[in-house]
Short mmCIF file of C-alpha atoms in Angstrom, two decimals:
data_model
loop_
_atom_site.label_atom_id
_atom_site.label_comp_id
_atom_site.label_asym_id
_atom_site.label_seq_id
_atom_site.Cartn_x
_atom_site.Cartn_y
_atom_site.Cartn_z
CA UNK A 47 21.09 15.33 16.93
CA UNK A 48 20.21 18.99 16.78
CA UNK A 49 18.87 20.75 19.70
CA UNK A 50 15.12 21.08 19.96
CA UNK A 51 15.39 24.79 19.22
CA UNK A 52 17.38 24.34 16.00
CA UNK A 53 15.11 21.51 14.88
CA UNK A 54 12.07 23.67 15.10
CA UNK A 55 13.79 26.66 13.56
CA UNK A 56 14.91 24.86 10.45
CA UNK A 57 12.07 22.41 9.79
CA UNK A 58 10.63 22.52 6.30
CA UNK A 59 7.13 21.43 5.60
CA UNK A 60 5.41 21.04 2.29
CA UNK A 61 1.99 19.71 1.27
CA UNK A 62 0.18 19.07 -1.95
CA UNK A 63 -3.32 18.09 -2.87
CA UNK A 64 -5.11 16.77 -5.90
CA UNK A 65 -8.56 15.37 -6.53
CA UNK A 66 -10.02 12.75 -8.82
CA UNK A 67 -13.29 10.82 -9.14
CA UNK A 68 -13.74 7.08 -9.62
CA UNK A 69 -17.14 5.47 -10.19
CA UNK A 70 -18.81 8.55 -8.65
CA UNK A 71 -16.65 8.50 -5.51
CA UNK A 72 -14.56 11.60 -4.96
CA UNK A 73 -10.93 11.10 -3.80
CA UNK A 74 -8.52 13.61 -2.45
CA UNK A 75 -4.85 12.96 -2.63
CA UNK A 76 -2.75 14.70 0.05
CA UNK A 77 1.02 14.48 0.44
CA UNK A 78 3.08 15.90 3.33
CA UNK A 79 6.82 16.16 3.39
CA UNK A 80 8.73 17.40 6.50
CA UNK A 81 12.47 17.74 6.70
CA UNK A 82 14.80 19.04 9.43
CA UNK A 83 18.00 20.84 8.53
CA UNK A 84 20.16 21.59 11.61
CA UNK A 85 22.83 22.53 9.03
CA UNK A 86 21.39 23.65 5.79
CA UNK A 87 24.55 22.80 3.87
CA UNK A 88 23.90 19.13 4.68
CA UNK A 89 21.16 16.63 3.98
CA UNK A 90 18.23 16.68 6.42
CA UNK A 91 18.83 14.73 9.65
CA UNK A 92 15.12 13.95 10.04
CA UNK A 93 12.46 13.53 7.36
CA UNK A 94 9.00 12.16 7.03
CA UNK A 95 6.86 11.78 3.99
CA UNK A 96 3.27 10.72 4.24
CA UNK A 97 0.72 10.13 1.53
CA UNK A 98 -3.03 10.00 2.04
CA UNK A 99 -5.87 9.33 -0.39
CA UNK A 100 -9.16 10.44 1.22
CA UNK A 101 -12.54 9.22 0.08
CA UNK A 102 -16.05 10.12 1.11
CA UNK A 103 -19.61 9.62 -0.18
CA UNK A 104 -20.82 12.06 -2.85
CA UNK A 105 -24.25 12.32 -1.30
CA UNK A 106 -22.74 13.25 2.04
CA UNK A 107 -20.55 15.88 0.42
CA UNK A 108 -23.53 17.32 -1.53
CA UNK A 109 -25.53 18.07 1.59
CA UNK A 110 -25.51 21.83 1.62
CA UNK A 111 -25.44 22.10 5.44
CA UNK A 112 -22.84 19.42 6.03
CA UNK A 113 -19.86 20.75 7.95
CA UNK A 114 -18.13 17.34 7.90
CA UNK A 115 -18.68 14.01 6.27
CA UNK A 116 -17.62 10.40 7.21
CA UNK A 117 -14.42 9.57 5.40
CA UNK A 118 -11.59 7.06 5.27
CA UNK A 119 -8.13 7.24 3.75
CA UNK A 120 -5.38 5.05 2.46
CA UNK A 121 -2.12 5.96 4.16
CA UNK A 122 1.61 5.35 3.44
CA UNK A 123 4.61 6.90 5.19
CA UNK A 124 8.30 6.85 5.22
CA UNK A 125 10.24 8.34 8.13
CA UNK A 126 13.85 8.50 9.13
CA UNK A 127 14.94 6.80 12.26
CA UNK A 128 13.82 8.76 15.34
CA UNK A 129 16.40 9.35 18.09
CA UNK A 130 14.64 7.00 20.44
CA UNK A 131 15.24 4.15 18.05
CA UNK A 132 18.97 4.40 18.59
CA UNK A 133 19.75 3.23 15.06
CA UNK A 134 22.98 5.25 14.86
CA UNK A 135 24.62 5.20 11.46
CA UNK A 136 22.56 2.27 10.09
CA UNK A 137 21.20 3.29 6.75
CA UNK A 138 17.45 2.94 6.49
CA UNK A 139 14.16 4.31 7.57
CA UNK A 140 10.70 3.17 8.73
CA UNK A 141 7.66 2.59 6.60
CA UNK A 142 4.01 2.47 7.34
CA UNK A 143 0.80 1.26 5.63
CA UNK A 144 -2.63 1.94 7.10
CA UNK A 145 -6.18 2.31 6.17
CA UNK A 146 -7.59 5.04 8.42
CA UNK A 147 -10.99 6.16 9.45
CA UNK A 148 -12.21 9.45 11.11
CA UNK A 149 -14.38 9.44 14.20
CA UNK A 150 -16.43 12.41 15.26
CA UNK A 151 -16.28 11.64 18.98
CA UNK A 152 -13.65 10.02 21.21
CA UNK A 153 -16.22 7.37 22.08
CA UNK A 154 -16.07 6.08 18.50
CA UNK A 155 -12.28 5.46 18.34
CA UNK A 156 -11.30 1.89 19.22
CA UNK A 157 -11.43 1.25 22.97
CA UNK A 158 -7.89 -0.04 23.23
CA UNK A 159 -6.54 3.15 21.61
CA UNK A 160 -8.53 5.23 24.06
CA UNK A 161 -7.10 3.16 26.90
CA UNK A 162 -3.51 3.70 25.71
CA UNK A 163 -4.03 7.43 25.40
CA UNK A 164 -5.71 7.45 28.79
CA UNK A 165 -2.52 5.90 30.30
CA UNK A 166 -0.04 8.13 28.41
CA UNK A 167 -1.82 11.40 27.88
CA UNK A 168 -4.98 11.58 30.00
CA UNK A 169 -5.07 15.42 29.59
CA UNK A 170 -5.84 14.90 25.84
CA UNK A 171 -8.83 12.77 26.56
CA UNK A 172 -10.01 15.13 29.32
CA UNK A 173 -9.85 18.19 27.08
CA UNK A 174 -9.03 17.50 23.34
CA UNK A 175 -9.72 21.14 22.37
CA UNK A 176 -7.03 22.30 24.80
CA UNK A 177 -4.54 19.90 23.27
CA UNK A 178 -5.23 21.55 19.91
CA UNK A 179 -4.50 24.88 21.41
CA UNK A 180 -8.07 26.19 21.05
CA UNK B 420 0.03 14.78 24.45
CA UNK B 421 -0.04 17.99 26.44
CA UNK B 422 0.10 21.33 24.74
CA UNK B 423 3.57 21.97 26.23
CA UNK B 424 4.95 19.14 24.12
CA UNK B 425 3.70 20.60 20.85
CA UNK B 426 6.28 21.66 18.34
CA UNK B 427 6.62 21.92 14.55
CA UNK B 428 7.47 18.19 14.43
CA UNK B 429 5.14 17.01 17.07
CA UNK B 430 2.28 18.28 15.02
CA UNK B 431 2.98 15.32 12.81
CA UNK B 432 3.54 13.15 15.77
CA UNK B 433 0.09 13.89 16.94
CA UNK B 434 -1.19 12.38 13.74
CA UNK B 435 1.28 9.55 13.59
CA UNK B 436 1.05 8.42 17.21
CA UNK B 437 -2.33 6.67 16.93
CA UNK B 438 -1.34 5.18 13.59
CA UNK B 439 1.89 3.69 14.99
CA UNK B 440 -0.09 2.17 17.85
CA UNK B 441 -2.55 0.48 15.74
CA UNK B 442 -0.35 -2.45 14.85
CA UNK B 443 0.07 -3.91 18.32
CA UNK B 444 -3.28 -2.68 19.29
CA UNK B 445 -4.99 -4.51 16.54
CA UNK B 446 -3.29 -7.81 17.38
CA UNK B 447 -4.17 -7.47 21.02
CA UNK B 448 -7.69 -6.42 20.19
CA UNK B 449 -8.39 -9.59 18.26
CA UNK B 450 -6.82 -11.71 20.88
CA UNK B 451 -8.94 -10.11 23.55
CA UNK B 452 -12.11 -10.67 21.43
CA UNK B 453 -13.57 -7.59 23.04
CA UNK B 454 -17.21 -6.87 22.75
CA UNK B 455 -16.21 -4.29 20.25
CA UNK B 456 -14.80 -6.99 17.95
CA UNK B 457 -17.96 -9.04 17.98
CA UNK B 458 -17.91 -12.63 16.73
CA UNK B 459 -14.52 -13.90 15.65
CA UNK B 460 -13.68 -13.73 12.02
CA UNK B 461 -11.81 -16.33 10.01
CA UNK B 462 -8.76 -14.33 8.86
CA UNK B 463 -8.14 -16.32 5.71
CA UNK B 464 -11.75 -16.18 4.52
CA UNK B 465 -11.93 -12.54 5.43
CA UNK B 466 -8.93 -11.78 3.25
CA UNK B 467 -10.26 -13.85 0.33
CA UNK B 468 -13.75 -12.34 0.55
CA UNK B 469 -12.19 -8.88 0.42
CA UNK B 470 -9.61 -9.49 -2.28
CA UNK B 471 -11.49 -12.09 -4.36
CA UNK B 472 -14.24 -14.50 -3.68
CA UNK B 473 -14.34 -17.91 -1.78
CA UNK B 474 -16.47 -19.54 -4.55
CA UNK B 475 -13.81 -19.56 -7.25
CA UNK B 476 -15.17 -16.85 -9.49
CA UNK B 477 -12.86 -14.74 -11.64
CA UNK B 478 -12.12 -11.31 -10.11
CA UNK B 479 -10.19 -8.28 -11.26
CA UNK B 480 -8.12 -6.52 -8.52
CA UNK B 481 -6.89 -3.04 -9.34
CA UNK B 482 -4.43 -0.49 -8.00
CA UNK B 483 -4.19 3.17 -8.91
CA UNK B 484 -1.54 5.46 -7.47
CA UNK B 485 1.88 7.04 -7.79
CA UNK B 486 5.39 5.56 -7.67
CA UNK B 487 8.15 7.62 -6.03
CA UNK B 488 11.92 7.25 -5.94
CA UNK B 489 13.70 7.43 -2.60
CA UNK B 490 17.39 8.43 -2.17
CA UNK B 491 18.82 9.57 1.17
CA UNK B 492 15.45 10.54 2.54
CA UNK B 493 14.60 12.60 -0.55
CA UNK B 494 11.46 11.45 -2.36
CA UNK B 495 10.60 12.42 -5.92
CA UNK B 496 7.52 11.36 -7.90
CA UNK B 497 8.50 9.03 -10.66
CA UNK B 498 5.41 7.87 -12.48
CA UNK B 499 1.72 6.99 -12.22
CA UNK B 500 0.80 3.37 -11.48
CA UNK B 501 -2.13 1.39 -12.89
CA UNK B 502 -2.50 -2.29 -12.25
CA UNK B 503 -5.03 -4.96 -12.95
CA UNK B 504 -4.52 -8.44 -11.49
CA UNK B 505 -6.90 -11.18 -12.67
CA UNK B 506 -7.36 -13.62 -9.85
CA UNK B 507 -9.27 -16.75 -8.83
CA UNK B 508 -9.20 -18.29 -5.33
CA UNK B 509 -10.19 -21.93 -4.97
CA UNK B 510 -10.45 -23.54 -1.56
CA UNK B 511 -8.19 -26.57 -1.07
CA UNK B 512 -8.65 -27.18 2.62
CA UNK B 513 -10.05 -25.32 5.58
CA UNK B 514 -6.83 -23.34 5.93
CA UNK B 515 -5.52 -23.09 2.36
CA UNK B 516 -6.72 -21.55 -0.93
CA UNK B 517 -5.21 -22.00 -4.35
CA UNK B 518 -4.65 -18.65 -5.96
CA UNK B 519 -4.11 -18.20 -9.68
CA UNK B 520 -3.29 -14.74 -10.91
CA UNK B 521 -2.26 -12.85 -14.01
CA UNK B 522 -0.92 -9.32 -13.58
CA UNK B 523 -0.65 -6.31 -15.83
CA UNK B 524 0.78 -2.91 -14.85
CA UNK B 525 1.35 0.39 -16.54
CA UNK B 526 3.78 3.01 -15.46
CA UNK B 527 2.31 6.27 -16.67
CA UNK B 528 3.30 9.85 -17.24
CA UNK B 529 2.39 11.94 -14.21
CA UNK B 530 0.96 14.81 -16.08
CA UNK B 531 -0.92 12.97 -18.88
CA UNK B 532 -1.83 9.70 -17.17
CA UNK B 533 -0.80 7.84 -20.24
CA UNK B 534 1.76 5.12 -20.77
CA UNK B 535 4.90 6.48 -22.47
CA UNK B 536 7.70 4.36 -23.75
CA UNK B 537 10.32 6.42 -22.12
CA UNK B 538 10.63 8.12 -18.69
CA UNK B 539 13.06 10.61 -17.22
CA UNK B 540 14.27 9.05 -13.94
CA UNK B 541 14.44 11.25 -10.86
CA UNK B 542 17.88 11.94 -9.42
CA UNK B 543 19.75 10.68 -12.46
CA UNK B 544 17.83 12.51 -15.20
CA UNK B 545 18.39 9.46 -17.45
CA UNK B 546 15.82 8.78 -20.06
CA UNK B 547 14.99 5.10 -19.73
CA UNK B 548 12.82 2.65 -21.64
CA UNK B 549 9.61 1.76 -19.75
CA UNK B 550 8.57 -1.87 -20.07
CA UNK B 551 4.98 -3.06 -20.44
CA UNK B 552 4.67 -5.20 -17.30
CA UNK B 553 2.77 -8.38 -17.86
CA UNK B 554 3.39 -11.62 -15.86
CA UNK B 555 1.61 -14.83 -15.24
CA UNK B 556 -0.08 -17.04 -14.75
CA UNK B 557 1.26 -17.30 -11.20
CA UNK B 558 0.13 -19.67 -8.57
CA UNK B 559 0.30 -19.33 -4.83
CA UNK B 560 -0.96 -21.35 -1.82
CA UNK B 561 -2.75 -18.77 0.27
CA UNK B 562 -2.70 -19.26 4.04
CA UNK B 563 -2.61 -17.00 7.03
CA UNK B 564 1.13 -17.27 6.75
CA UNK B 565 3.12 -19.04 4.08
CA UNK B 566 6.58 -19.24 2.53
CA UNK B 567 7.12 -20.31 -1.07
CA UNK B 568 10.03 -20.61 -3.42
CA UNK B 569 9.77 -19.88 -7.17
CA UNK B 570 12.04 -19.20 -10.05
CA UNK B 571 12.22 -16.17 -12.30
CA UNK B 572 13.67 -16.69 -15.74
CA UNK B 573 13.62 -14.73 -18.95
CA UNK B 574 13.15 -18.07 -20.76
CA UNK B 575 9.74 -18.89 -19.17
CA UNK B 576 7.89 -15.67 -19.02
CA UNK B 577 5.72 -14.14 -21.67
CA UNK B 578 8.33 -11.78 -23.05
CA UNK B 579 12.04 -12.38 -22.66
CA UNK B 580 12.84 -8.71 -23.26
CA UNK B 581 10.46 -7.56 -20.55
CA UNK B 582 11.57 -10.20 -18.16
CA UNK B 583 15.21 -9.05 -18.51
CA UNK B 584 14.19 -5.47 -17.78
CA UNK B 585 12.22 -6.43 -14.62
CA UNK B 586 14.75 -8.60 -12.68
CA UNK B 587 17.74 -10.88 -13.28
CA UNK B 588 17.14 -14.65 -13.50
CA UNK B 589 17.13 -16.20 -10.04
CA UNK B 590 15.30 -17.92 -7.24
CA UNK B 591 12.46 -16.08 -5.54
CA UNK B 592 11.78 -16.47 -1.84
CA UNK B 593 8.26 -15.29 -1.06
CA UNK B 594 6.76 -14.86 2.42
CA UNK B 595 3.23 -13.60 3.20
CA UNK B 596 1.49 -13.05 6.51
CA UNK B 597 -1.99 -11.79 7.34
CA UNK B 598 -2.39 -9.51 10.38
CA UNK B 599 -5.04 -9.95 12.93
CA UNK B 600 -8.18 -8.04 11.89
CA UNK B 601 -8.90 -4.58 13.32
CA UNK B 602 -12.60 -4.16 14.01
CA UNK B 603 -14.38 -0.97 14.86
CA UNK B 604 -18.20 -0.68 14.56
CA UNK B 605 -19.04 -2.22 11.12
CA UNK B 606 -15.50 -1.75 9.77
CA UNK B 607 -12.96 -4.54 9.41
CA UNK B 608 -9.33 -3.88 8.38
CA UNK B 609 -6.91 -6.71 7.49
CA UNK B 610 -3.30 -6.23 6.39
CA UNK B 611 -1.46 -8.61 4.08
CA UNK B 612 2.35 -8.26 4.33
CA UNK B 613 4.34 -9.91 1.47
CA UNK B 614 8.06 -9.97 1.19
CA UNK B 615 9.89 -11.13 -1.90
CA UNK B 616 13.61 -11.56 -2.27
CA UNK B 617 15.29 -12.64 -5.39
CA UNK B 618 18.69 -14.29 -5.28
CA UNK B 619 20.20 -14.07 -8.73
CA UNK B 620 21.67 -17.14 -10.51
CA UNK B 621 24.58 -15.03 -11.52
CA UNK B 622 26.58 -13.94 -8.45
CA UNK B 623 27.57 -10.79 -10.25
CA UNK B 624 23.92 -9.68 -10.23
CA UNK B 625 22.50 -7.81 -7.26
CA UNK B 626 19.86 -9.42 -5.10
CA UNK B 627 16.49 -7.73 -5.42
CA UNK B 628 13.64 -7.30 -3.03
CA UNK B 629 10.14 -5.88 -2.56
CA UNK B 630 7.87 -5.38 0.40
CA UNK B 631 4.22 -5.10 -0.21
CA UNK B 632 1.69 -3.99 2.40
CA UNK B 633 -2.00 -4.06 1.53
CA UNK B 634 -4.67 -3.13 4.06
CA UNK B 635 -8.13 -4.20 2.92
CA UNK B 636 -11.28 -2.64 4.37
CA UNK B 637 -14.78 -4.14 4.39
CA UNK B 638 -18.03 -4.46 6.32
CA UNK B 639 -18.22 -6.67 9.38
CA UNK B 640 -21.90 -7.38 8.76
CA UNK B 641 -21.19 -8.62 5.28
CA UNK B 642 -18.16 -10.67 6.35
CA UNK B 643 -20.25 -12.42 9.09
CA UNK B 644 -22.86 -13.52 6.58
CA UNK B 645 -22.01 -17.16 5.75
CA UNK B 646 -24.06 -16.95 2.58
CA UNK B 647 -21.96 -14.25 1.10
CA UNK B 648 -18.86 -15.43 -0.90
CA UNK B 649 -17.30 -11.96 -1.19
CA UNK B 650 -17.74 -8.44 0.19
CA UNK B 651 -17.40 -4.92 -0.98
CA UNK B 652 -13.95 -3.74 -0.17
CA UNK B 653 -11.25 -1.18 -0.82
CA UNK B 654 -7.55 -1.10 -0.07
CA UNK B 655 -4.64 0.98 1.00
CA UNK B 656 -1.47 -0.08 -0.84
CA UNK B 657 2.17 0.54 -0.06
CA UNK B 658 5.05 -1.10 -1.87
CA UNK B 659 8.75 -0.61 -1.39
CA UNK B 660 10.94 -2.14 -4.02
CA UNK B 661 14.55 -2.25 -5.22
CA UNK B 662 15.32 -0.46 -8.49
CA UNK B 663 14.34 -2.54 -11.40
CA UNK B 664 17.01 -3.01 -14.09
CA UNK B 665 15.02 -0.86 -16.48
CA UNK B 666 15.40 2.09 -14.14
CA UNK B 667 19.17 2.16 -14.61
CA UNK B 668 19.75 3.25 -11.01
CA UNK B 669 22.79 0.95 -10.43
CA UNK B 670 25.04 2.28 -7.66
CA UNK B 671 22.42 4.62 -6.26
CA UNK B 672 21.40 3.68 -2.72
CA UNK B 673 17.61 3.91 -2.66
CA UNK B 674 14.38 2.30 -3.75
CA UNK B 675 10.90 2.96 -5.10
CA UNK B 676 7.76 3.49 -3.04
CA UNK B 677 4.24 3.09 -4.37
CA UNK B 678 1.24 4.65 -2.61
CA UNK B 679 -2.12 3.63 -4.08
CA UNK B 680 -5.77 2.84 -3.52
CA UNK B 681 -7.17 -0.44 -4.74
CA UNK B 682 -10.30 -2.54 -5.01
CA UNK B 683 -11.75 -5.54 -6.79
CA UNK B 684 -14.41 -5.69 -9.49
CA UNK B 685 -16.05 -8.47 -11.42
CA UNK B 686 -15.69 -7.29 -14.95
CA UNK B 687 -13.07 -5.43 -16.88
CA UNK B 688 -15.67 -2.81 -17.71
CA UNK B 689 -15.90 -1.91 -14.03
CA UNK B 690 -12.12 -1.10 -13.66
CA UNK B 691 -11.32 2.45 -12.70
CA UNK B 692 -10.60 5.12 -15.35
CA UNK B 693 -7.67 4.45 -17.60
CA UNK B 694 -6.91 0.78 -16.77
CA UNK B 695 -9.15 -0.88 -19.35
CA UNK B 696 -8.24 1.75 -21.89
CA UNK B 697 -4.51 0.94 -21.44
CA UNK B 698 -5.16 -2.83 -21.48
CA UNK B 699 -7.22 -2.52 -24.64
CA UNK B 700 -4.46 -0.61 -26.38
CA UNK B 701 -1.46 -2.64 -25.24
CA UNK B 702 -2.86 -6.04 -24.38
CA UNK B 703 -6.04 -6.55 -26.49
CA UNK B 704 -5.50 -10.35 -26.43
CA UNK B 705 -5.99 -10.31 -22.66
CA UNK B 706 -9.02 -8.14 -22.79
CA UNK B 707 -10.57 -10.40 -25.43
CA UNK B 708 -10.19 -13.54 -23.40
CA UNK B 709 -8.84 -13.15 -19.83
CA UNK B 710 -9.39 -16.80 -18.89
CA UNK B 711 -7.16 -17.93 -21.75
CA UNK B 712 -4.29 -16.27 -19.99
CA UNK B 713 -5.25 -17.02 -16.44
CA UNK B 714 -5.74 -20.72 -17.17
CA UNK B 715 -2.72 -21.11 -19.41
CA UNK B 716 0.08 -23.48 -18.30
CA UNK B 717 2.31 -21.49 -16.10
CA UNK B 718 6.12 -21.20 -16.31
#
């Protein structure tokens, strides 16, 4: 596995977006593709690809003063084995399927998730803006 | 995650961490029956109310998305995906429904959204013939978890030519399992995980698989109303599948991946843009009389 420095230095990230409307509901398709090339002459050692299709209510989006709207999205992802999985040379990858919602406060995310973050990363709950670097 | 841990990759981890945690969290949540979860839901009824109806009416599930090809961690868009599955659930016992379904899919050109009879495959650049996918009627016993064995044969499907392009003749092993529901405020999410493995009759043919993950989303308030046989719902759809014979990817280590949204409507007219148009053009007999095909004697 490459060193942390080389991973960051040679990571490639791309994203694409497209919109469409079904039955009056707007959808936004968003794809993200990240690859890590410790040696650019070889295939990436780490990759992830995630696909999201967001949807929101038209009337909420049309409110002229709205700075954000409730939304959900369909989510799929493929990701190479992470080092912590210790999968060695076994060919394969992980896959995920989720249906995801957005909350505007930490109080509105599921309590068990809050409890897990509290145990692992209490600083994030204490000051989310700081975690985002702002 | 503290700011000191942030890096180019961990930006994604910040997004993925809560998602990865949801699976065991959701199971534990339901078991705990926390105040957040409210009254317990019947998992099987919840799934049927979101994907069909418990009163036996004819429904039309749909999927709209994109199919990708995956080889060595490289992912290339392959085609658009439109699907309509006619379905009818009938309760047999408290913990079992009979499901009858008839499925039609179109693999479309990514730029035009239209079905085209040929497609240039990613990675190989081969121009291949694209089949019109139409199978059924199929029958399943739907439970919170179930295993079934079926057969796939070019001799007892609607079109021998299409069947040959989709998979070799063989025995199908089908496993399906429902997750515990995830509940937050008025939202309920439930994932159905289905695994299919085909063991070919001819040992020279390659086994074939698919893994389908569908997370349906609906309203807790509606689901808890005993007078309501179905609820408004939408779906997040992920499918990983071996190359089909028509893709001519023999010898290439990889698979396809579908990412799509989905839902269920009660008439063909209510299907999303493009699906009914394709069905009318390529399968007018189904559009004219869906029940004729759904209720036909199966293979």
